[in-house]
Coordinates of C-alpha atoms and ligand atoms in Angstrom, one line a residue:
X11 CA -21.7 23.0 -19.8
X12 CA -24.1 24.7 -21.5
X13 CA -25.0 24.2 -25.0
X14 CA -24.3 28.1 -26.0
X15 CA -20.9 27.5 -24.7
X16 CA -18.5 28.7 -27.5
X17 CA -16.0 25.5 -28.0
X18 CA -12.5 25.7 -28.2
X19 CA -11.5 25.5 -32.0
X20 CA -8.7 24.0 -32.7
X21 CA -6.8 23.5 -36.7
X22 CA -4.6 21.3 -37.7
X23 CA -3.4 23.0 -41.6
X24 CA -4.9 21.1 -44.2
X25 CA -2.4 18.7 -45.7
X26 CA -1.3 18.8 -49.6
X27 CA -2.4 15.1 -50.7
X28 CA 0.7 14.5 -52.7
X29 CA 1.5 12.1 -50.7
X30 CA 0.7 9.6 -47.7
X31 CA 1.6 11.7 -44.3
X32 CA 4.6 11.7 -43.2
X33 CA 6.1 12.6 -39.1
X34 CA 6.5 15.8 -39.7
X35 CA 3.0 16.2 -40.5
X36 CA 2.3 14.2 -37.8
X37 CA 4.0 16.0 -35.6
X38 CA 1.1 18.9 -35.5
X39 CA -1.5 16.3 -35.8
X40 CA -0.2 14.7 -32.2
X41 CA -0.1 17.8 -31.1
X42 CA -3.5 19.0 -32.1
X43 CA -5.1 15.8 -30.7
X44 CA -2.8 16.1 -27.3
X45 CA -4.6 19.7 -26.4
X46 CA -7.9 18.9 -27.7
X47 CA -7.9 15.4 -25.9
X48 CA -6.1 17.7 -22.7
X49 CA -9.3 20.7 -23.5
X50 CA -12.3 17.8 -23.1
X51 CA -11.0 16.2 -19.7
X52 CA -11.3 19.9 -18.9
X53 CA -14.3 19.1 -19.4
X54 CA -14.7 22.4 -21.8
X55 CA -16.7 21.7 -25.5
X56 CA -13.8 21.5 -28.0
X57 CA -14.0 20.9 -31.7
X58 CA -10.4 19.7 -33.5
X59 CA -10.7 20.2 -36.8
X60 CA -8.3 18.5 -39.3
X61 CA -8.1 17.6 -42.9
X62 CA -6.2 17.6 -46.3
X63 CA -5.4 20.6 -48.9
X64 CA -6.7 19.1 -52.8
X65 CA -6.3 22.1 -55.3
X66 CA -3.6 24.1 -57.2
X67 CA -0.8 22.9 -59.6
X68 CA 1.4 20.5 -56.5
X69 CA -1.2 17.6 -56.1
X70 CA -2.5 18.1 -60.2
X71 CA 1.3 17.7 -61.3
X72 CA 1.3 14.5 -58.9
X73 CA -1.4 13.2 -60.3
X74 CA -0.9 14.0 -63.6
X75 CA 2.8 12.4 -63.0
X76 CA 1.0 8.9 -61.0
X77 CA -1.8 8.5 -64.4
X78 CA -4.7 9.8 -62.8
X79 CA -7.3 12.3 -62.4
X80 CA -6.8 14.9 -59.6
X81 CA -10.1 13.6 -57.9
X82 CA -9.3 10.0 -57.9
X83 CA -6.0 10.8 -56.9
X84 CA -7.1 12.8 -54.3
X85 CA -9.6 10.7 -53.1
X86 CA -7.4 7.8 -53.3
X87 CA -4.9 9.5 -51.2
X88 CA -7.1 10.6 -48.6
X89 CA -9.0 7.6 -47.4
X90 CA -6.1 4.7 -48.0
X91 CA -3.4 6.8 -46.9
X92 CA -3.9 10.2 -45.0
X93 CA -7.7 8.4 -42.8
X94 CA -5.9 5.4 -42.1
X95 CA -2.5 7.1 -40.4
X96 CA -4.5 9.5 -38.3
X97 CA -6.2 6.4 -36.8
X98 CA -4.0 4.3 -36.1
X99 CA -2.4 7.3 -34.6
X100 CA -5.1 7.4 -32.3
X101 CA -6.6 11.2 -33.6
X102 CA -9.6 11.6 -32.3
X103 CA -10.6 15.0 -34.7
X104 CA -14.1 16.1 -34.7
X105 CA -14.1 16.4 -38.7
X106 CA -12.1 16.3 -41.4
X107 CA -12.9 18.8 -44.2
X108 CA -11.5 18.1 -47.7
X109 CA -11.3 21.3 -49.6
X110 CA -13.5 19.3 -53.0
X111 CA -16.2 18.9 -51.1
X112 CA -19.2 20.5 -51.9
X113 CA -19.6 22.8 -48.3
X114 CA -16.0 24.0 -49.1
X115 CA -16.4 25.5 -52.2
X116 CA -20.0 27.2 -52.2
X117 CA -19.0 29.0 -49.0
X118 CA -15.4 30.4 -50.3
X119 CA -17.1 31.4 -53.8
X120 CA -19.6 33.0 -51.4
X121 CA -17.2 34.9 -49.4
X122 CA -15.1 35.8 -52.7
X123 CA -17.8 37.3 -53.5
X124 CA -18.4 39.5 -50.4
X125 CA -15.5 40.9 -50.7
X126 CA -15.8 41.5 -54.3
X127 CA -18.8 43.6 -53.7
X128 CA -16.9 45.1 -51.1
X129 CA -14.9 47.0 -53.1
X130 CA -11.2 44.5 -52.1
X131 CA -10.6 42.9 -54.9
X132 CA -9.2 44.0 -58.2
X133 CA -8.0 42.6 -61.7
X134 CA -4.3 43.3 -62.5
X135 CA -1.4 42.0 -64.0
X136 CA 1.3 39.6 -61.8
X137 CA 4.3 38.9 -63.5
X138 CA 7.1 37.1 -60.6
X139 CA 8.8 33.5 -59.6
X140 CA 6.0 30.9 -58.1
X141 CA 7.4 27.7 -56.0
X142 CA 4.7 25.3 -56.6
X143 CA 5.9 23.3 -54.2
X144 CA 5.1 25.9 -51.1
X145 CA 2.1 27.2 -54.2
X146 CA 3.7 31.0 -53.3
X147 CA 4.2 33.6 -55.4
X148 CA 7.7 34.6 -54.3
X149 CA 9.9 38.1 -53.1
X150 CA 13.7 38.1 -54.3
X151 CA 14.8 37.6 -51.0
X152 CA 13.5 34.2 -50.4
X153 CA 15.0 32.9 -53.0
X154 CA 18.9 31.5 -53.7
X155 CA 20.1 31.4 -56.5
X156 CA 16.7 31.4 -58.3
X157 CA 15.4 28.6 -56.5
X158 CA 13.3 27.9 -53.2
X159 CA 15.0 27.6 -49.7
X160 CA 12.7 25.5 -49.0
X161 CA 12.4 23.2 -51.4
X162 CA 15.8 24.0 -53.3
X163 CA 14.2 23.6 -56.4
X164 CA 14.2 26.6 -59.8
X165 CA 11.0 29.1 -59.4
X166 CA 8.8 29.4 -62.0
X167 CA 8.4 32.9 -63.7
X168 CA 4.3 33.2 -63.6
X169 CA 2.8 36.1 -65.8
X170 CA -0.9 36.5 -65.9
X171 CA -3.7 38.7 -65.5
X172 CA -5.1 37.7 -62.4
X173 CA -7.8 38.9 -59.8
X174 CA -6.0 41.3 -56.6
X175 CA -6.8 41.3 -53.1
X176 CA -6.2 44.2 -51.5
X177 CA -3.7 42.9 -48.5
X178 CA -1.9 45.9 -48.5
X179 CA -4.3 48.5 -46.7
X180 CA -4.6 45.7 -44.0
X181 CA -1.1 46.2 -43.1
X182 CA -1.6 48.7 -40.3
X183 CA -4.7 47.3 -38.5
X184 CA -2.4 43.5 -38.6
X185 CA 0.8 45.6 -37.0
X186 CA -1.7 47.0 -34.7
X187 CA -3.2 43.7 -33.8
X188 CA -0.4 41.9 -32.8
X189 CA 1.0 44.5 -30.9
X190 CA -2.0 45.0 -28.4
X191 CA -3.0 40.9 -28.4
X192 CA 1.2 39.4 -28.2
X193 CA -0.8 36.3 -27.8
X194 CA -2.4 36.2 -31.0
X195 CA 0.8 35.4 -32.6
X196 CA 3.2 32.4 -30.5
X197 CA 6.0 31.9 -29.8
X198 CA 7.3 35.1 -29.5
X199 CA 10.5 34.4 -32.6
X200 CA 7.3 34.3 -34.8
X201 CA 5.2 37.0 -33.7
X202 CA 8.9 39.5 -33.8
X203 CA 9.2 38.0 -37.6
X204 CA 5.2 38.2 -38.8
X205 CA 5.5 42.6 -37.3
X206 CA 9.2 43.0 -39.1
X207 CA 7.4 41.1 -42.3
X208 CA 4.3 43.7 -42.1
X209 CA 6.3 46.7 -41.3
X210 CA 8.8 46.0 -44.2
X211 CA 5.7 46.9 -46.2
X212 CA 3.3 44.3 -48.4
X213 CA 1.8 44.2 -51.7
X214 CA -1.2 42.9 -52.9
X215 CA -2.0 39.2 -53.2
X216 CA -2.7 37.1 -56.7
X217 CA -5.9 35.4 -55.5
X218 CA -6.7 33.7 -58.8
X219 CA -4.7 31.5 -61.6
X220 CA -4.9 31.6 -65.1
X221 CA -3.0 28.7 -67.0
X222 CA -4.7 25.9 -65.1
X223 CA -8.5 24.4 -64.1
X224 CA -7.6 22.1 -60.8
X225 CA -9.2 24.8 -58.2
X226 CA -12.8 26.4 -57.3
X227 CA -14.2 28.8 -60.0
X228 CA -13.7 32.5 -59.7
X229 CA -17.5 33.1 -59.0
X230 CA -17.6 36.0 -61.2
X231 CA -15.1 34.9 -63.9
X232 CA -15.0 31.2 -65.3
X233 CA -12.0 31.4 -66.9
X234 CA -10.0 31.7 -63.6
X235 CA -9.7 29.6 -60.4
X236 CA -9.2 30.6 -56.8
X237 CA -5.2 30.2 -55.9
X238 CA -5.1 27.4 -53.6
X239 CA -4.2 29.7 -50.6
X240 CA -6.9 32.0 -50.8
X241 CA -9.0 28.6 -51.0
X242 CA -7.2 26.5 -48.5
X243 CA -7.8 29.1 -45.4
X244 CA -10.8 29.8 -45.8
X245 CA -11.3 25.8 -44.9
X246 CA -10.7 26.4 -41.2
X247 CA -13.7 28.7 -41.5
X248 CA -16.1 27.1 -44.2
X249 CA -16.1 24.0 -42.4
X250 CA -17.8 25.5 -39.4
X251 CA -20.3 27.5 -41.2
X252 CA -19.5 30.2 -42.6
X253 CA -21.5 32.6 -45.0
X254 CA -24.4 30.6 -43.7
X255 CA -27.2 32.1 -42.4
X256 CA -28.2 33.0 -38.2
X257 CA -30.9 30.8 -37.6
X258 CA -29.6 27.7 -39.9
X259 CA -27.2 24.7 -38.5
X260 CA -24.3 26.2 -40.3
X261 CA -24.7 29.9 -38.8
X262 CA -25.5 28.1 -34.6
X263 CA -22.4 25.8 -35.3
X264 CA -20.0 29.0 -36.8
X265 CA -21.7 31.2 -33.8
X266 CA -20.2 28.7 -31.6
X267 CA -16.8 27.6 -32.6
X268 CA -15.5 30.7 -34.6
X269 CA -12.7 32.2 -33.9
X270 CA -10.9 29.3 -33.9
X271 CA -8.8 29.4 -30.5
X272 CA -5.3 28.2 -32.0
X273 CA -4.4 27.4 -35.3
X274 CA -1.5 24.7 -35.1
X275 CA 1.6 25.7 -37.8
X276 CA 4.3 24.8 -39.4
X277 CA 7.1 27.7 -39.1
X278 CA 6.9 27.7 -43.1
X279 CA 3.8 28.4 -43.1
X280 CA 3.3 31.2 -41.1
X281 CA 2.8 34.6 -43.0
X282 CA -0.5 33.2 -44.8
X283 CA -1.5 32.5 -41.0
X284 CA -0.7 35.5 -40.1
X285 CA -1.1 38.4 -42.6
X286 CA -2.7 37.1 -45.0
X287 CA -5.5 34.9 -43.8
X288 CA -6.3 38.0 -40.5
X289 CA -6.3 39.7 -43.5
X290 CA -8.9 37.9 -45.3
X291 CA -11.6 38.0 -42.4
X292 CA -10.6 41.1 -41.6
X293 CA -12.2 42.1 -45.1
X294 CA -14.9 39.8 -44.3
X295 CA -16.2 41.4 -41.1
X296 CA -15.6 38.5 -38.8
X297 CA -13.2 38.1 -36.3
X298 CA -9.6 37.0 -36.3
X299 CA -7.8 33.8 -35.0
X300 CA -7.1 34.2 -31.1
X301 CA -3.8 32.1 -31.3
X302 CA -2.2 31.1 -34.7
X303 CA 1.1 29.1 -33.1
X304 CA 4.0 28.2 -34.9
X305 CA 5.6 24.9 -34.3
X306 CA 9.6 23.7 -35.5
X307 CA 10.6 21.4 -37.8
X308 CA 11.7 17.6 -37.5
X309 CA 14.9 18.4 -39.1
X310 CA 16.9 15.1 -41.0
X311 CA 20.6 15.8 -41.2
X312 CA 20.0 19.6 -40.3
X313 CA 17.2 20.2 -42.8
X314 CA 13.8 20.2 -42.5
X315 CA 12.4 16.5 -43.2
X316 CA 10.3 16.5 -46.1
X317 CA 9.3 13.7 -49.0
X318 CA 10.5 15.6 -51.8
X319 CA 13.7 15.5 -50.3
X320 CA 13.6 12.3 -49.9
X321 CA 13.9 12.3 -46.9
X322 CA 10.3 11.1 -45.5
X323 CA 10.3 8.8 -42.6
X324 CA 6.0 7.2 -42.4
X325 CA 5.0 7.3 -38.8
X326 CA 4.5 3.5 -39.0
X327 CA 8.0 3.0 -39.7
X328 CA 8.6 3.8 -35.9
X329 CA 5.6 2.8 -34.6
X330 CA 6.0 -0.7 -35.6
X331 CA 9.0 -0.7 -33.4
X332 CA 7.8 1.8 -31.0
X333 CA 4.0 1.8 -30.7
X334 CA 1.7 4.4 -30.9
X335 CA 2.0 5.6 -27.4
X336 CA 5.6 5.8 -27.6
X337 CA 5.8 7.7 -30.8
X338 CA 3.5 10.3 -29.5
X339 CA 4.7 10.5 -26.1
X340 CA 8.5 11.2 -27.3
X341 CA 7.7 13.7 -30.0
X342 CA 5.9 16.0 -27.7
X343 CA 8.1 15.5 -25.0
X344 CA 11.6 15.6 -26.5
X345 CA 11.0 18.6 -28.5
X346 CA 10.1 22.1 -27.1
X347 CA 6.7 22.8 -28.9
X348 CA 8.1 26.1 -31.0
X349 CA 11.7 24.8 -31.5
X350 CA 13.3 22.5 -34.6
X351 CA 14.1 19.6 -33.1
X352 CA 16.3 16.5 -34.7
X353 CA 14.3 12.9 -34.4
X354 CA 16.8 10.4 -33.8
X355 CA 16.3 6.5 -33.5
X356 CA 18.8 6.7 -30.4
X357 CA 17.3 9.4 -28.2
X358 CA 13.9 8.0 -29.4
X359 CA 14.8 4.2 -28.0
X360 CA 16.6 5.5 -24.7
X361 CA 14.0 7.9 -23.8
X362 CA 11.8 4.7 -24.0
X363 CA 13.3 2.7 -21.7
X364 CA 14.2 4.9 -19.5
X365 CA 10.9 7.1 -19.0
X366 CA 7.6 4.8 -20.3
X367 CA 9.2 1.4 -19.9
X368 CA 11.2 1.9 -16.5
X369 CA 9.5 4.6 -14.8
X370 CA 5.6 4.6 -16.3
X371 CA 5.6 0.7 -17.3
X372 CA 7.6 -0.9 -14.6
X373 CA 5.2 1.1 -11.6
X374 CA 2.4 0.0 -13.2
X375 CA 4.2 -3.3 -13.8
X376 CA 4.9 -3.2 -10.0
X377 CA 1.7 -2.8 -8.1
X378 CA -0.3 -4.8 -10.0
X379 CA 2.2 -7.9 -9.2
X380 CA 1.9 -6.9 -5.2
X381 CA -1.4 -6.2 -5.2
X382 CA -1.9 -10.2 -6.5
X383 CA 0.9 -11.5 -4.7
X384 CA -0.1 -9.7 -1.3
X385 CA -3.6 -8.5 -1.3
X386 CA -5.4 -11.8 -3.2
X387 CA -5.5 -8.8 -6.5
X388 CA -7.7 -6.9 -4.1
X389 CA -7.5 -3.3 -3.5
X390 CA -7.2 -2.6 -0.5
X391 CA -8.3 -0.1 2.4
X392 CA -8.4 3.6 1.9
X393 CA -5.3 5.7 2.9
X394 CA -3.5 9.0 2.3
X395 CA -0.1 10.0 1.7
X396 CA 0.3 14.1 2.6
X397 CA 3.1 14.1 0.5
X398 CA 2.1 12.4 -2.5
X399 CA -1.7 13.9 -2.4
X400 CA 0.2 17.5 -2.4
X401 CA 3.2 16.3 -5.1
X402 CA -0.1 15.6 -7.0
X403 CA -2.2 18.6 -6.2
X404 CA 0.8 20.8 -7.4
X405 CA 1.6 18.7 -10.5
X406 CA -1.8 19.0 -12.1
X407 CA -1.5 22.7 -11.7
X408 CA 1.6 22.8 -13.7
X409 CA 1.2 20.7 -15.7
X410 CA -2.2 22.2 -16.8
X411 CA -0.7 25.5 -17.0
X412 CA 2.1 24.7 -19.3
X413 CA -0.1 22.6 -21.7
X414 CA -3.0 24.9 -22.0
X415 CA 0.0 27.6 -23.2
X416 CA 1.4 24.6 -25.0
X417 CA 4.4 24.4 -23.9
X418 CA 4.1 20.3 -23.8
X419 CA 7.3 19.4 -22.7
X420 CA 6.9 21.0 -19.6
X421 CA 3.5 19.6 -19.0
X422 CA 5.2 16.2 -19.5
X423 CA 7.7 16.9 -18.1
X424 CA 5.6 18.0 -14.7
X425 CA 4.1 14.9 -14.7
X426 CA 6.7 12.8 -15.6
X427 CA 8.3 13.8 -12.4
X428 CA 5.1 13.0 -10.2
X429 CA 6.2 9.4 -11.9
X430 CA 9.3 9.1 -10.3
X431 CA 8.2 11.2 -7.7
X432 CA 5.9 8.0 -6.8
X433 CA 8.5 5.4 -7.5
X434 CA 11.0 6.4 -4.9
X435 CA 8.5 6.4 -2.8
X436 CA 7.6 2.9 -3.7
X437 CA 12.0 2.3 -3.4
X438 CA 11.6 4.0 0.2
X439 CA 8.7 2.0 2.1
X440 CA 9.8 -1.4 0.7
X441 CA 6.5 -3.0 0.9
X442 CA 8.4 -6.6 -0.2
X443 CA 10.6 -6.0 3.1
X444 CA 7.2 -4.5 5.2
X445 CA 5.0 -7.9 3.7
X446 CA 7.7 -10.6 5.3
X447 CA 5.7 -9.1 8.8
X448 CA 2.1 -10.0 9.8
X449 CA 2.1 -6.8 12.2
X450 CA 2.6 -4.7 9.6
X451 CA 0.1 -5.4 7.5
X452 CA -1.7 -2.0 7.8
X453 CA 1.5 0.2 6.5
X454 CA 1.8 -2.6 3.7
X455 CA -2.1 -2.1 2.4
X456 CA -1.7 1.5 3.1
X457 CA 1.6 1.8 0.4
X458 CA -0.3 -0.2 -1.9
X459 CA -3.5 1.9 -2.1
X460 CA -1.3 5.3 -2.0
X461 CA 0.4 3.8 -4.9
X462 CA -2.8 2.8 -6.5
X463 CA -4.4 6.4 -6.0
X464 CA -0.8 7.5 -7.6
X465 CA -1.4 5.7 -11.4
X466 CA -4.9 6.6 -11.7
X467 CA -3.8 10.1 -11.8
X468 CA -1.2 9.3 -14.2
X469 CA -3.3 7.3 -15.7
X470 CA -5.9 10.2 -15.8
X471 CA -2.7 13.2 -16.4
X472 CA -0.8 10.9 -19.1
X473 CA -4.8 9.5 -21.6
X474 CA -4.3 12.5 -24.2
X475 CA -1.0 11.6 -25.0
X476 CA -0.8 8.3 -24.3
X477 CA -4.5 6.8 -25.0
X478 CA -3.9 2.8 -25.1
X479 CA -1.6 2.6 -22.4
X480 CA -3.7 4.7 -20.1
X481 CA -6.4 3.2 -21.1
X482 CA -5.6 -0.5 -20.4
X483 CA -4.0 0.3 -16.9
X484 CA -7.3 2.0 -16.6
X485 CA -9.4 -1.2 -16.8
X486 CA -6.0 -3.4 -14.5
X487 CA -6.7 -1.0 -12.0
X488 CA -10.2 -2.1 -12.4
X489 CA -11.1 1.8 -12.4
X490 CA -13.5 1.4 -15.2
X491 CA -16.3 -0.3 -13.2
X492 CA -16.1 1.9 -10.5
X493 CA -15.4 6.0 -11.7
X494 CA -16.1 5.1 -16.1
X495 CA -14.6 6.0 -18.7
X496 CA -11.2 7.7 -18.8
X497 CA -11.6 9.7 -20.8
X498 CA -14.4 10.9 -18.7
X499 CA -12.1 11.8 -15.5
X500 CA -11.8 15.6 -15.1
X501 CA -8.2 17.0 -15.3
X502 CA -9.5 18.9 -11.8
X503 CA -11.0 15.9 -9.9
X504 CA -7.7 14.1 -10.5
X505 CA -6.1 15.0 -7.2
X506 CA -9.0 14.7 -4.8
X507 CA -6.9 11.9 -3.2
X508 CA -9.2 8.3 -2.4
X509 CA -11.2 7.8 -5.6
X510 CA -10.1 4.3 -6.2
X511 CA -12.5 1.6 -4.4
X512 CA -11.1 -0.8 -1.8
X513 CA -12.5 -3.9 -2.8
X514 CA -12.1 -3.5 -6.6
X515 CA -9.9 -6.8 -8.6
X516 CA -7.1 -5.1 -10.2
X517 CA -5.9 -7.5 -12.6
X518 CA -2.2 -8.0 -13.4
X519 CA -2.4 -7.0 -17.1
X520 CA 0.4 -6.7 -19.5
X521 CA 3.4 -5.0 -20.1
X522 CA 2.4 -1.8 -20.8
X523 CA 6.1 -0.8 -22.8
X524 CA 7.8 -4.3 -23.9
X525 CA 11.2 -4.2 -23.5
X526 CA 12.5 -3.3 -27.6
X527 CA 13.8 -5.9 -29.3
X528 CA 17.0 -4.9 -31.4
X529 CA 16.6 -4.9 -34.7
X530 CA 18.6 -5.8 -37.8
X531 CA 21.1 -2.9 -37.6
X532 CA 21.6 -3.3 -33.6
X533 CA 19.2 -0.3 -33.2
X534 CA 17.7 0.3 -29.8
X535 CA 18.7 -2.0 -26.7
Ligands
MSP613 N1 -1.6 22.9 -47.8 C1 -0.4 23.5 -46.7 C2 -1.7 24.1 -45.4 C3 -2.3 24.9 -45.8 S1 -3.7 24.8 -44.6 C4 -4.6 26.0 -44.9 C5 0.5 23.0 -46.8 N2 1.2 21.8 -46.6 S2 2.0 20.6 -46.7 O1 1.2 19.2 -46.5 O2 2.8 20.6 -47.5 O3 2.3 21.2 -45.1 C6 1.2 21.1 -44.1 C7 1.7 21.1 -42.4 O4 3.0 20.4 -42.2 C8 3.1 22.5 -42.4 O5 2.7 22.9 -41.1 C9 4.4 22.2 -42.9 O6 5.1 23.2 -41.8 C10 4.3 21.0 -41.9 N3 5.3 19.6 -41.9 C11 5.9 19.5 -43.2 N4 6.8 19.0 -43.0 C12 7.6 19.1 -41.4 C13 8.5 18.8 -40.5 N5 9.8 17.8 -41.3 N6 9.1 19.3 -39.6 C14 7.6 20.0 -39.1 N7 6.6 20.1 -40.0 C15 6.5 19.9 -40.4 O7 1.5 23.7 -46.1

């Protein structure tokens, strides 16, 4: 990989720090982590950005309600809630941007000044409904009896003299962009929604507010702060050096990262990302993101799970019972990325037991126990099952294609199908029966080596989604010493059969996915 190669650049939305993260926020962040870990294992240079959205009335009012200054409130929440949760969930981000950092605020001001100088900003009067929950100027169709459809709360009437961005000028260009580059907005349903929204006509956008001051100052008008979404969207570019001159480190970083390859967003914030954001970039003379992908919602009782509706579930409520790996696995495996999905404790317990404890965990325990029992804990001589090797090669191809297309469910399914096949191989070969006959020793060793090799491949392929268990298995297989760190194993090399070194000490280790305890409510098995 050359140093000048463009990085695969992926972002999550930056989250409002009005509260601690819930599993809806974790859903996007885990998806991004899974995809970036996969790309890293493809040997690509990767940049994974997440962060927090700290300005605006929503955060300001929450801080006030808690008797805190907004900045203190944000500092406290970021350090005590957001960063620790991402650490707990094994999120390997490369950068975490906070919109109150000078590296962001200064670049926002510079970018905005540039748009002003180019004539894309003008002064005007805004009058209309605003939802503080969404931090959005609403259109009549967005409301249900005066309430925001997403938050089910009454909207507020805003009447201010503000600065406007000439968004409407970019409508024809945006329509062309999506017609010519269908992969720029996915899934297809999201793209259709964006195109029909654009075709319905879009007004210019008020990009400043004058009735409160928790925001970035408009550089030429100190009585106004930048509208929080205009500020927030820019994070994707300010974090990698937007507006920095060529030849500076920021300028170089920008050249290596921009445009973003994928912005992962929930479907509720699609229009901001697929209409306003590319128009801002077009106005600034910059390339637009290669893809905006809108995923669905985690539902509770058929509605979007959210803290404001008191249906928010903290990730720890689930990980304390199932563990972090199972949490990461479940949401990517059970819900097609792009569709809504209901979280169900029962479904999660069922998949944990059948797919993780039985199919994967048990295969690992069986193999390590048999190598201990029949081979004194030493990996026997190399062997190659043509069937398993061919099937593995196909699995890698299918999984790679699906995962790179953000079809995480199919990608994981393909790997788990291979896992089932290996289980079937062990069951059919009956090594425990073969072991009874000393003259069939080499047959027994072949079965065990082939199973160990399959587990080597499974650990690598499942590492991006379950980093903890696969790392353990990697060390039980003795692969750390002979093959190096699991993170360094390349997807393109996985199906090269015979990599585990005969003679390596295999250890039994602990059970990867222990049987679930029944909790007080009698849930799970
Ligand atoms: N701050 C803005 C984003 C600015 S990005 C330039 C914001 N923040 S948020 O904290 O309200 O939401 C962040 C993300 O979490 C959104 O993509 C949203 O869709 C996602 N989710 C919030 N609740 C969710 C579910 N119940 N299910 C899945 N994702 C959900 O919007």
